[in-house]
mmCIF file of N, CA and C in Angstrom:
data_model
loop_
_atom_site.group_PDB
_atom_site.id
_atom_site.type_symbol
_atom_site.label_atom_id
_atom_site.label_comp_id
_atom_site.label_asym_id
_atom_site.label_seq_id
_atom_site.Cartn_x
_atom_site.Cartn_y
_atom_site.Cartn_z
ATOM 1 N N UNK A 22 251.286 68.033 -99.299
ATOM 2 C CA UNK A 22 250.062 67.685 -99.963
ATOM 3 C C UNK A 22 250.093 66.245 -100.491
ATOM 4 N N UNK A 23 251.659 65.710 -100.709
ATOM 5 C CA UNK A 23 251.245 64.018 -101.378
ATOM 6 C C UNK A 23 250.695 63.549 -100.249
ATOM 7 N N UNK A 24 251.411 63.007 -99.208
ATOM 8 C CA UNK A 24 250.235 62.472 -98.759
ATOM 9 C C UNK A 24 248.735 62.210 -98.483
ATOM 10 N N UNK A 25 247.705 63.082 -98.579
ATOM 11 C CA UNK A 25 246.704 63.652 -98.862
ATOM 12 C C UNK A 25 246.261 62.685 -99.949
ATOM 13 N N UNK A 26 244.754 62.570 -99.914
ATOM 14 C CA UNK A 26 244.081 62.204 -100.901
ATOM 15 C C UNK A 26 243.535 62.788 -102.198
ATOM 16 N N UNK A 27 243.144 62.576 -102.913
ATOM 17 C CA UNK A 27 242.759 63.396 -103.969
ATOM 18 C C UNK A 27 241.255 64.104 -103.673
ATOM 19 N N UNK A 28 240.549 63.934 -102.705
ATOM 20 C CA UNK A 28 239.353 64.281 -102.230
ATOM 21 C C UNK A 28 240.631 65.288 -101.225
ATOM 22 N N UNK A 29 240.768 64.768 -99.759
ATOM 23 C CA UNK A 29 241.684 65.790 -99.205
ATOM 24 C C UNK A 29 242.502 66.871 -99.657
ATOM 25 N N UNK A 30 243.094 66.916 -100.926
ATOM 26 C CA UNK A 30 243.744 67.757 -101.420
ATOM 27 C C UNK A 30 242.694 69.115 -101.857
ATOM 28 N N UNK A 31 242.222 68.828 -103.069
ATOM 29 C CA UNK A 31 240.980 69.441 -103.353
ATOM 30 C C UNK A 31 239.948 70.453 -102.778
ATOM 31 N N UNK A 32 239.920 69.646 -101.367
ATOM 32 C CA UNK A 32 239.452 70.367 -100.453
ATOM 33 C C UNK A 32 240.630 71.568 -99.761
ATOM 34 N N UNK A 33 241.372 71.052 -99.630
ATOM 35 C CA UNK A 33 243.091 71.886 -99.263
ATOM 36 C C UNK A 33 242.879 73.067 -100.087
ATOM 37 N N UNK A 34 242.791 72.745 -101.256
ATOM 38 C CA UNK A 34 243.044 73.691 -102.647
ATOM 39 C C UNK A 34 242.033 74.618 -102.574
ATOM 40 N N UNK A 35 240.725 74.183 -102.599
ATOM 41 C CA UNK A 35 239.589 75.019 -102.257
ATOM 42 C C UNK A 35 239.417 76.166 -101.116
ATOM 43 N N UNK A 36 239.819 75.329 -100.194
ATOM 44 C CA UNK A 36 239.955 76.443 -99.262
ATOM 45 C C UNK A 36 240.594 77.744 -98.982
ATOM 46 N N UNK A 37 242.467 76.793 -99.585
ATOM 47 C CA UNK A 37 242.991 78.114 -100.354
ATOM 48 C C UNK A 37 242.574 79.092 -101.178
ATOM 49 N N UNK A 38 242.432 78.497 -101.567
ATOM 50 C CA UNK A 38 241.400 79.532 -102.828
ATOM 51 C C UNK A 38 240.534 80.625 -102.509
ATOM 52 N N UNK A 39 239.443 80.076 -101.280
ATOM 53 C CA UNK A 39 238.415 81.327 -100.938
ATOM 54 C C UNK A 39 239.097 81.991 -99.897
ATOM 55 N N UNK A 40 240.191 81.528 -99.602
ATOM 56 C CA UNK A 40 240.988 82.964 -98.604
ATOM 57 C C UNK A 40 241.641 83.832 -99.238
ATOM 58 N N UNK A 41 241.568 83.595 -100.759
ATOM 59 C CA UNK A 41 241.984 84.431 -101.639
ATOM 60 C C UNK A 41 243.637 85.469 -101.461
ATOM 61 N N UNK A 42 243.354 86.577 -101.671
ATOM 62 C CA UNK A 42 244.460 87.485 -100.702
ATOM 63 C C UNK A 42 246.110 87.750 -102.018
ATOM 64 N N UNK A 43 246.946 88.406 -101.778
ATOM 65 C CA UNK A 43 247.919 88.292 -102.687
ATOM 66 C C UNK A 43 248.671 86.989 -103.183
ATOM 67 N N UNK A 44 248.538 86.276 -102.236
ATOM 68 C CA UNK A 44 249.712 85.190 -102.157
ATOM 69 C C UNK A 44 249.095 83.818 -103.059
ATOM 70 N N UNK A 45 247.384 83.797 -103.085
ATOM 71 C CA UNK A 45 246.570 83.268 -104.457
ATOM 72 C C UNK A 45 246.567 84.123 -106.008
ATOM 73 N N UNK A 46 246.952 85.126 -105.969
ATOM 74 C CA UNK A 46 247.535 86.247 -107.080
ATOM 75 C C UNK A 46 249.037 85.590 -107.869
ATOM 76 N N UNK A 47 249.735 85.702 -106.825
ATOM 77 C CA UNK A 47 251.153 84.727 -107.498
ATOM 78 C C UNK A 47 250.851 83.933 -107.808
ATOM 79 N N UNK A 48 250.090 83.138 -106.618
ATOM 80 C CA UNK A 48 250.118 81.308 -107.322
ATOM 81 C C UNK A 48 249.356 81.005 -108.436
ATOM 82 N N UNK A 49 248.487 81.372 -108.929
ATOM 83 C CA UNK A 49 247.641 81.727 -109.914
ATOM 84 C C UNK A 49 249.161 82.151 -111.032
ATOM 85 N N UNK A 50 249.600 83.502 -110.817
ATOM 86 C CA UNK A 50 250.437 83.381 -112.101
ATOM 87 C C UNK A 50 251.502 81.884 -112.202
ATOM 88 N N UNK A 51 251.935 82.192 -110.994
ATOM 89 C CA UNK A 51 252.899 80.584 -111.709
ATOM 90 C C UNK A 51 252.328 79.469 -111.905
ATOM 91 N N UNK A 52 251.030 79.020 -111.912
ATOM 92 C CA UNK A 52 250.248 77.961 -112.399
ATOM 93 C C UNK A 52 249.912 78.117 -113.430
ATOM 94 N N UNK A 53 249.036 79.453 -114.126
ATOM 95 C CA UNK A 53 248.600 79.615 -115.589
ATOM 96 C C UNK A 53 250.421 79.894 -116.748
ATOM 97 N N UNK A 54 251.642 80.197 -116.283
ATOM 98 C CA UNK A 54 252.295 80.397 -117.003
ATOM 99 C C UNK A 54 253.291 79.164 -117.181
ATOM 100 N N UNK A 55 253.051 77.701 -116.335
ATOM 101 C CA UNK A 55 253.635 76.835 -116.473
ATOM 102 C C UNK A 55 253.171 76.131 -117.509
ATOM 103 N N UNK A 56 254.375 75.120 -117.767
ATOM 104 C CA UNK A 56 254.406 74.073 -119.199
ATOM 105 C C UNK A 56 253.842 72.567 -118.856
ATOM 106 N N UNK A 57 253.343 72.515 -117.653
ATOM 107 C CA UNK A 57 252.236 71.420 -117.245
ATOM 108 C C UNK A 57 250.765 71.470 -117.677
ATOM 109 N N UNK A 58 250.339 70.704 -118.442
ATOM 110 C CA UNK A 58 248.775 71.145 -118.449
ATOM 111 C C UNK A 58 248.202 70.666 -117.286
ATOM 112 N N UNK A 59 248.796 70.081 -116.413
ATOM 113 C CA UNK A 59 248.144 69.532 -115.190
ATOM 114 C C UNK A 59 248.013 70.979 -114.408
ATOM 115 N N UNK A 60 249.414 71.437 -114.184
ATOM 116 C CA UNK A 60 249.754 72.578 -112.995
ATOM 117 C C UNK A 60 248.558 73.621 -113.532
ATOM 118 N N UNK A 61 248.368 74.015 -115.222
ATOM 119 C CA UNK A 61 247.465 74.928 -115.360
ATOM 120 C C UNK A 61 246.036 74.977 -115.245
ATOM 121 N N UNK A 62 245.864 73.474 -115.182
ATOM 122 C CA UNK A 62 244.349 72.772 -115.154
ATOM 123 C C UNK A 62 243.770 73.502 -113.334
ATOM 124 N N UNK A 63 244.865 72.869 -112.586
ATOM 125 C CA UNK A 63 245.062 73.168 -111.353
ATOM 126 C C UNK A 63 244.763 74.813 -110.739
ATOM 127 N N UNK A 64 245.337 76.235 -111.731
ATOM 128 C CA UNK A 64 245.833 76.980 -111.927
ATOM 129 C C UNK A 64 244.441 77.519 -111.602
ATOM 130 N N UNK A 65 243.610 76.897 -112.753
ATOM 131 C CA UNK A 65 242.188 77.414 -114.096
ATOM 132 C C UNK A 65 240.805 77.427 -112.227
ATOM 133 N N UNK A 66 241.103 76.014 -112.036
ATOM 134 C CA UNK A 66 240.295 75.244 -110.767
ATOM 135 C C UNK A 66 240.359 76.374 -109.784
ATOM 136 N N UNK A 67 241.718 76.454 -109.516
ATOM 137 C CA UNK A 67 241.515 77.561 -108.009
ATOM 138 C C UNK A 67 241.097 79.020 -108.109
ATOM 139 N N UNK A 68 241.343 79.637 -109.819
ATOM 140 C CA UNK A 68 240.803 80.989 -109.529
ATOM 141 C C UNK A 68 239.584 80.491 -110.247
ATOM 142 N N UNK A 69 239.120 79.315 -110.343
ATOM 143 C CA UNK A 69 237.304 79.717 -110.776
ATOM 144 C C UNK A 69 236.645 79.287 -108.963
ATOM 145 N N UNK A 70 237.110 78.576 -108.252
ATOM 146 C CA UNK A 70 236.772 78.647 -106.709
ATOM 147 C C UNK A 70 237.174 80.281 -106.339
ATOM 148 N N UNK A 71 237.953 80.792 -106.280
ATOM 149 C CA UNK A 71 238.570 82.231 -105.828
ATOM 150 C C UNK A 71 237.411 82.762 -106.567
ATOM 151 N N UNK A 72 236.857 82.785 -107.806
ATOM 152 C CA UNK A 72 235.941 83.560 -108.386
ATOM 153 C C UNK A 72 236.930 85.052 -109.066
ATOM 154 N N UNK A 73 237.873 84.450 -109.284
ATOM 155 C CA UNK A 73 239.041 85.869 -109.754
ATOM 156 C C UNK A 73 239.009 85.365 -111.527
ATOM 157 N N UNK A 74 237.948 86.125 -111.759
ATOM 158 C CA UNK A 74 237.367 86.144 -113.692
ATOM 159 C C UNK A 74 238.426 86.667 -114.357
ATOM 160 N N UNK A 75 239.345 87.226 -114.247
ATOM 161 C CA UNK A 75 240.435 87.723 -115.055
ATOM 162 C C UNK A 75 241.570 86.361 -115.111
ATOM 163 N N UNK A 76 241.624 85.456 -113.925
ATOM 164 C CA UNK A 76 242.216 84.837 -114.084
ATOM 165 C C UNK A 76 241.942 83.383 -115.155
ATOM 166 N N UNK A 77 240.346 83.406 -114.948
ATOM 167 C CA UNK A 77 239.645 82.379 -115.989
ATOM 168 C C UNK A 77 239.638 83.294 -117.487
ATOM 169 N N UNK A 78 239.184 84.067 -117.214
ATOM 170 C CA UNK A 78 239.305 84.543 -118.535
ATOM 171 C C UNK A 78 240.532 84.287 -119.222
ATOM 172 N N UNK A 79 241.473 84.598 -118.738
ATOM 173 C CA UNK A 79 242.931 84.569 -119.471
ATOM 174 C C UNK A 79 242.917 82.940 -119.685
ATOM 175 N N UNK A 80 242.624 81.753 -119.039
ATOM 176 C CA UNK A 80 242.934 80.656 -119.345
ATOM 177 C C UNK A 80 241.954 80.099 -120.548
ATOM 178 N N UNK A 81 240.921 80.717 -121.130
ATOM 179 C CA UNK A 81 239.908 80.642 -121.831
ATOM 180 C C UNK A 81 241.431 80.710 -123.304
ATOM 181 N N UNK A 82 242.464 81.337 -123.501
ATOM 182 C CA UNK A 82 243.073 80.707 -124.615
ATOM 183 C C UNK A 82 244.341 79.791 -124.679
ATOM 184 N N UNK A 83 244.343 79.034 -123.392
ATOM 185 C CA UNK A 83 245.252 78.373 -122.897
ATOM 186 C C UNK A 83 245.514 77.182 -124.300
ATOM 187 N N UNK A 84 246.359 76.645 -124.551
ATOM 188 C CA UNK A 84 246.579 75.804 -125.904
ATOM 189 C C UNK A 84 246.028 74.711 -126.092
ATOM 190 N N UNK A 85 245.852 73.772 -124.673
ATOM 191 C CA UNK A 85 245.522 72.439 -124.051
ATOM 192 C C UNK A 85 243.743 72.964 -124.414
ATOM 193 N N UNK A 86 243.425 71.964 -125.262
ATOM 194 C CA UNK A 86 241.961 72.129 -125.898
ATOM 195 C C UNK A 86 240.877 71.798 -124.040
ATOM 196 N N UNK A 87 241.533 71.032 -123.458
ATOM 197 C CA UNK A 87 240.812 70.449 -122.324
ATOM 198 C C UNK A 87 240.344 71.812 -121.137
ATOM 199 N N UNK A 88 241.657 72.465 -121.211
ATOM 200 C CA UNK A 88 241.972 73.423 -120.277
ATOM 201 C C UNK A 88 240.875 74.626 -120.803
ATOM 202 N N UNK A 89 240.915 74.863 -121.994
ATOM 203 C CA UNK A 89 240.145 75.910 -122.447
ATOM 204 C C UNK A 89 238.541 75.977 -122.512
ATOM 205 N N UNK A 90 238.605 74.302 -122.879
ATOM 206 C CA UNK A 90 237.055 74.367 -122.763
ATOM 207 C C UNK A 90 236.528 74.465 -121.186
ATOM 208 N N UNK A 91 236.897 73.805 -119.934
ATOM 209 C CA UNK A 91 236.988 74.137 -118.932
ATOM 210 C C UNK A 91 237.169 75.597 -118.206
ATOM 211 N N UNK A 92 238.020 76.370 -118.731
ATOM 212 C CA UNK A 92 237.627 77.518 -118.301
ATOM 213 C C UNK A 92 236.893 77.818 -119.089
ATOM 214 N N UNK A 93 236.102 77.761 -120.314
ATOM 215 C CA UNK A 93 234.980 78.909 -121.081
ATOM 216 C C UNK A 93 234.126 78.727 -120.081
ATOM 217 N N UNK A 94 233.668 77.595 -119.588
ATOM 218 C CA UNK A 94 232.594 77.155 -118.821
ATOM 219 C C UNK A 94 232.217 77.693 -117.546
ATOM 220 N N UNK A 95 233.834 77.479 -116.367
ATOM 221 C CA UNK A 95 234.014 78.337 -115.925
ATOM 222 C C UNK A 95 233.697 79.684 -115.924
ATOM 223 N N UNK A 96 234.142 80.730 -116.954
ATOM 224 C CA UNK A 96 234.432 81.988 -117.350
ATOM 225 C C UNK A 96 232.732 82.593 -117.384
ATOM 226 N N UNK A 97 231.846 81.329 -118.321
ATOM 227 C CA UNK A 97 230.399 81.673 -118.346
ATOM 228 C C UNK A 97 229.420 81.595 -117.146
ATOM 229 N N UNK A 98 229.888 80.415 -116.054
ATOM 230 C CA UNK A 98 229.505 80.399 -115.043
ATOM 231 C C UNK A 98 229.619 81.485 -113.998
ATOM 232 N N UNK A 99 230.909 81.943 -114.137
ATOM 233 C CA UNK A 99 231.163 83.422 -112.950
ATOM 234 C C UNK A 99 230.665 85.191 -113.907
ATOM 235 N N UNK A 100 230.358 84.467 -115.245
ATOM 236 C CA UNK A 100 229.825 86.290 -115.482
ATOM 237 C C UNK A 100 230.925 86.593 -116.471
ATOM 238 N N UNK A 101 231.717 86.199 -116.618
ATOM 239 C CA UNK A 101 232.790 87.045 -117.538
ATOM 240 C C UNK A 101 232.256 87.383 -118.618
ATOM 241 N N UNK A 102 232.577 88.904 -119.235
ATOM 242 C CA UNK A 102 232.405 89.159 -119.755
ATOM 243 C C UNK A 102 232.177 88.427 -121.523
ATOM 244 N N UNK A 103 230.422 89.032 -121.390
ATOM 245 C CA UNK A 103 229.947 88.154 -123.290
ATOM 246 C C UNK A 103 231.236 88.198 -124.452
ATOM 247 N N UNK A 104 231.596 89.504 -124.376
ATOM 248 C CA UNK A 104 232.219 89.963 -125.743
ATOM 249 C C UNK A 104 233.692 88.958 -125.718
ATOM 250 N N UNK A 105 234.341 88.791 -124.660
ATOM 251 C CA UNK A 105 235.738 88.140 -124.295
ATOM 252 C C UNK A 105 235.367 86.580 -124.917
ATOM 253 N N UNK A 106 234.033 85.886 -124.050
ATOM 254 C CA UNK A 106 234.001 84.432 -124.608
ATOM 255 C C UNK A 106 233.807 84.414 -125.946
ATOM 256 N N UNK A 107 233.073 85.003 -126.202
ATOM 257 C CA UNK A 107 232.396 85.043 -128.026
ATOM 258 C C UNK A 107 234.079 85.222 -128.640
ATOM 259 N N UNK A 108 235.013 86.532 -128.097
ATOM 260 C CA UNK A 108 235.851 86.103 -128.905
ATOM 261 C C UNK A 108 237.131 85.340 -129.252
ATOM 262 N N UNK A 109 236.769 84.394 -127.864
ATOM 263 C CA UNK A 109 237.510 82.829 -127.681
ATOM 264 C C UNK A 109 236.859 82.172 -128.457
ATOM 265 N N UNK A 110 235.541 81.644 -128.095
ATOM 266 C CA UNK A 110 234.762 80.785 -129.086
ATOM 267 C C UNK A 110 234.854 81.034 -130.594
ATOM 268 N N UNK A 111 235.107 82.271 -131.073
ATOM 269 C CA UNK A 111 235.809 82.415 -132.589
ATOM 270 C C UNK A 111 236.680 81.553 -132.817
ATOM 271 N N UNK A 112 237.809 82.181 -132.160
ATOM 272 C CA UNK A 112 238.777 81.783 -132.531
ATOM 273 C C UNK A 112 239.328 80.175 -132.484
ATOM 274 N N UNK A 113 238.431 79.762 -131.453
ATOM 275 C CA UNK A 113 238.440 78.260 -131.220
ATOM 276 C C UNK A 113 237.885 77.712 -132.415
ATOM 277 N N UNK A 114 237.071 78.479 -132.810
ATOM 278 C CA UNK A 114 236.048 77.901 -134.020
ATOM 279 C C UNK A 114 237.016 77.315 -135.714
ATOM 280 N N UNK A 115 237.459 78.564 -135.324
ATOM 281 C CA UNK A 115 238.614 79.008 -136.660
ATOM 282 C C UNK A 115 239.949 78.227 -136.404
ATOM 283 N N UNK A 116 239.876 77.583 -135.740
ATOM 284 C CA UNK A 116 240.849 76.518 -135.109
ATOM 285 C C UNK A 116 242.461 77.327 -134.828
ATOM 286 N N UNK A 117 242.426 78.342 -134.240
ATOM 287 C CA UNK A 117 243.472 79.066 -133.689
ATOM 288 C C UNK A 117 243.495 79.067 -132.025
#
């Protein structure tokens, strides 16, 4: 993938993504449970293309203020459940 552009990649990533399948299931966990906010940013991107809401949802309390607001958005865009964001947006509120 370095070689690749940042437009080329993206598109790489995307595609992965809507072929979905187990092997976007792993990669998804080892992206949302890494200590990169890049790798999780990355993580957040491919299951809101995959459209896999459990996986945005869960990044909705990721620590990285950037990451979180990005998936709420996400999370509201694919349907996830009202009661889950409302009780991110609390807690974001309450600065936890």
């Amino acid at each position: 993938m370095e070689p690749l552009s940042h437009g080329q990649r993206c598109r790489r990533l995307a595609a992965h993504a809507r072929d979905g399948g187990p092997e976007l299931r792993v990669l998804l966990d080892e992206l949302l449970a890494r200590r990169d906010p890049y790798e999780r940013l990355v993580g957040v991107r491919l299951a809101a293309v995959a459209r896999e809401v459990a996986y945005v949802t869960r990044a909705m309390a990721d620590p990285d203020p950037d990451i979180s607001r990005y998936a709420i958005g996400e999370a509201v865009r694919l349907g996830a459940p009202g009661d889950a964001i409302l009780e991110i947006a609390r807690r974001l509120g309450d600065g936890h």
